[in-house]
mmCIF file of C-alpha atoms in Angstrom:
data_model
loop_
_atom_site.group_PDB
_atom_site.id
_atom_site.type_symbol
_atom_site.label_atom_id
_atom_site.label_comp_id
_atom_site.label_asym_id
_atom_site.label_seq_id
_atom_site.Cartn_x
_atom_site.Cartn_y
_atom_site.Cartn_z
ATOM 1 C CA MET A 1477 -15.843 4.533 2.677
ATOM 2 C CA PHE A 1478 -12.943 2.823 4.620
ATOM 3 C CA ARG A 1479 -15.072 1.654 7.429
ATOM 4 C CA HIS A 1480 -17.499 -0.683 5.110
ATOM 5 C CA ALA A 1481 -14.440 -2.275 3.357
ATOM 6 C CA CYS A 1482 -13.462 -5.875 3.429
ATOM 7 C CA PHE A 1483 -10.257 -6.939 5.272
ATOM 8 C CA LEU A 1484 -8.351 -7.152 2.002
ATOM 9 C CA CYS A 1485 -9.266 -4.163 0.769
ATOM 10 C CA LYS A 1486 -8.219 -2.361 4.177
ATOM 11 C CA ILE A 1487 -4.510 -4.289 4.286
ATOM 12 C CA ILE A 1488 -3.921 -3.262 0.506
ATOM 13 C CA THR A 1489 -4.880 0.219 1.591
ATOM 14 C CA ILE A 1490 -3.038 0.347 4.684
ATOM 15 C CA VAL A 1491 0.274 -1.170 3.303
ATOM 16 C CA ALA A 1492 0.295 1.431 0.254
ATOM 17 C CA ILE A 1493 -0.085 4.126 2.662
ATOM 18 C CA ILE A 1494 2.625 2.954 4.708
ATOM 19 C CA GLY A 1495 4.755 2.940 1.441
ATOM 20 C CA ALA A 1496 3.518 6.210 0.569
ATOM 21 C CA LEU A 1497 4.545 7.468 3.653
ATOM 22 C CA ASN A 1498 8.265 6.009 3.516
ATOM 23 C CA TRP A 1499 8.870 7.937 0.099
ATOM 24 C CA GLY A 1500 7.412 11.109 1.404
ATOM 25 C CA LEU A 1501 10.324 10.573 4.069
ATOM 26 C CA VAL A 1502 12.640 9.950 1.568
ATOM 27 C CA GLY A 1503 11.386 12.945 -0.860
ATOM 28 C CA LEU A 1504 11.368 15.272 1.920
ATOM 29 C CA ALA A 1505 14.125 14.266 4.481
ATOM 30 C CA GLY A 1506 15.926 11.885 2.514
ATOM 31 C CA TYR A 1507 15.669 9.427 5.129
ATOM 32 C CA ASN A 1508 14.427 5.857 4.292
ATOM 33 C CA LEU A 1509 12.862 4.071 7.198
ATOM 34 C CA VAL A 1510 12.269 0.583 5.515
ATOM 35 C CA ASP A 1511 16.203 0.799 4.805
ATOM 36 C CA GLU A 1512 17.252 1.903 8.556
ATOM 37 C CA LEU A 1513 15.023 -0.672 9.925
ATOM 38 C CA PHE A 1514 15.842 -3.604 8.052
ATOM 39 C CA GLY A 1515 18.855 -2.669 5.926
ATOM 40 C CA VAL A 1516 19.807 -1.427 2.339
ATOM 41 C CA GLY A 1517 19.143 -4.092 -0.066
ATOM 42 C CA SER A 1518 18.134 -6.961 2.370
ATOM 43 C CA VAL A 1519 15.420 -9.326 1.696
ATOM 44 C CA ALA A 1520 13.286 -8.058 4.252
ATOM 45 C CA ALA A 1521 13.472 -4.754 2.805
ATOM 46 C CA ARG A 1522 12.968 -5.995 -0.797
ATOM 47 C CA ILE A 1523 9.922 -8.205 0.401
ATOM 48 C CA ILE A 1524 8.473 -4.875 2.149
ATOM 49 C CA TYR A 1525 8.746 -3.228 -1.167
ATOM 50 C CA SER A 1526 7.119 -5.901 -2.890
ATOM 51 C CA LEU A 1527 4.578 -5.770 -0.816
ATOM 52 C CA VAL A 1528 3.990 -2.184 -1.419
ATOM 53 C CA GLY A 1529 4.115 -2.543 -5.181
ATOM 54 C CA LEU A 1530 1.794 -4.981 -4.802
ATOM 55 C CA SER A 1531 -0.788 -3.222 -2.705
ATOM 56 C CA GLY A 1532 -0.233 -0.161 -5.469
ATOM 57 C CA LEU A 1533 -1.157 -2.524 -8.250
ATOM 58 C CA GLY A 1534 -4.058 -3.845 -6.045
ATOM 59 C CA LEU A 1535 -5.238 0.026 -5.443
ATOM 60 C CA LEU A 1536 -4.811 0.428 -9.399
ATOM 61 C CA ALA A 1537 -7.252 -2.255 -10.145
ATOM 62 C CA GLY A 1538 -9.878 -0.888 -8.096
ATOM 63 C CA PHE A 1539 -9.903 1.963 -10.471
ATOM 64 C CA PHE A 1540 -11.107 -0.497 -13.438
ATOM 65 C CA MET A 1541 -12.938 -2.902 -11.150
ATOM 66 C CA ASP A 1542 -14.913 -3.739 -8.158
ATOM 67 C CA CYS A 1543 -13.274 -5.803 -5.403
ATOM 68 C CA PRO A 1544 -14.155 -9.734 -5.774
ATOM 69 C CA VAL A 1545 -14.167 -10.115 -1.942
ATOM 70 C CA CYS A 1546 -16.637 -6.781 -0.926
ATOM 71 C CA ASN A 1547 -17.898 -5.972 -4.333
ATOM 72 C CA LYS A 1548 -17.202 -2.389 -3.904
ATOM 73 C CA GLY A 1549 -14.498 -0.235 -5.898
ATOM 74 C CA PRO A 1550 -12.134 1.985 -4.097
ATOM 75 C CA LEU A 1551 -14.150 5.415 -5.166
ATOM 76 C CA ASP A 1552 -17.822 4.087 -4.419
ATOM 77 C CA LYS A 1553 -19.755 6.164 -1.323
ATOM 78 C CA TYR A 1554 -21.171 4.174 1.456
#
């Protein structure tokens, strides 16, 4: 499925996965990698959290409409 996705879909998915892994670390180990690398409340950390949030919205939109670039939804079989 992921092999045939457009570049935009791949980037959105990768950023969302990175955000999910960070939240997994927070939930399981109490360790926030983004805050550790960039500082708590720093501009860089806020940008990263914003990108993860936008990626999540992009994935959510894919449940209701096809990607305008590759014309495929994330749940389509390739």
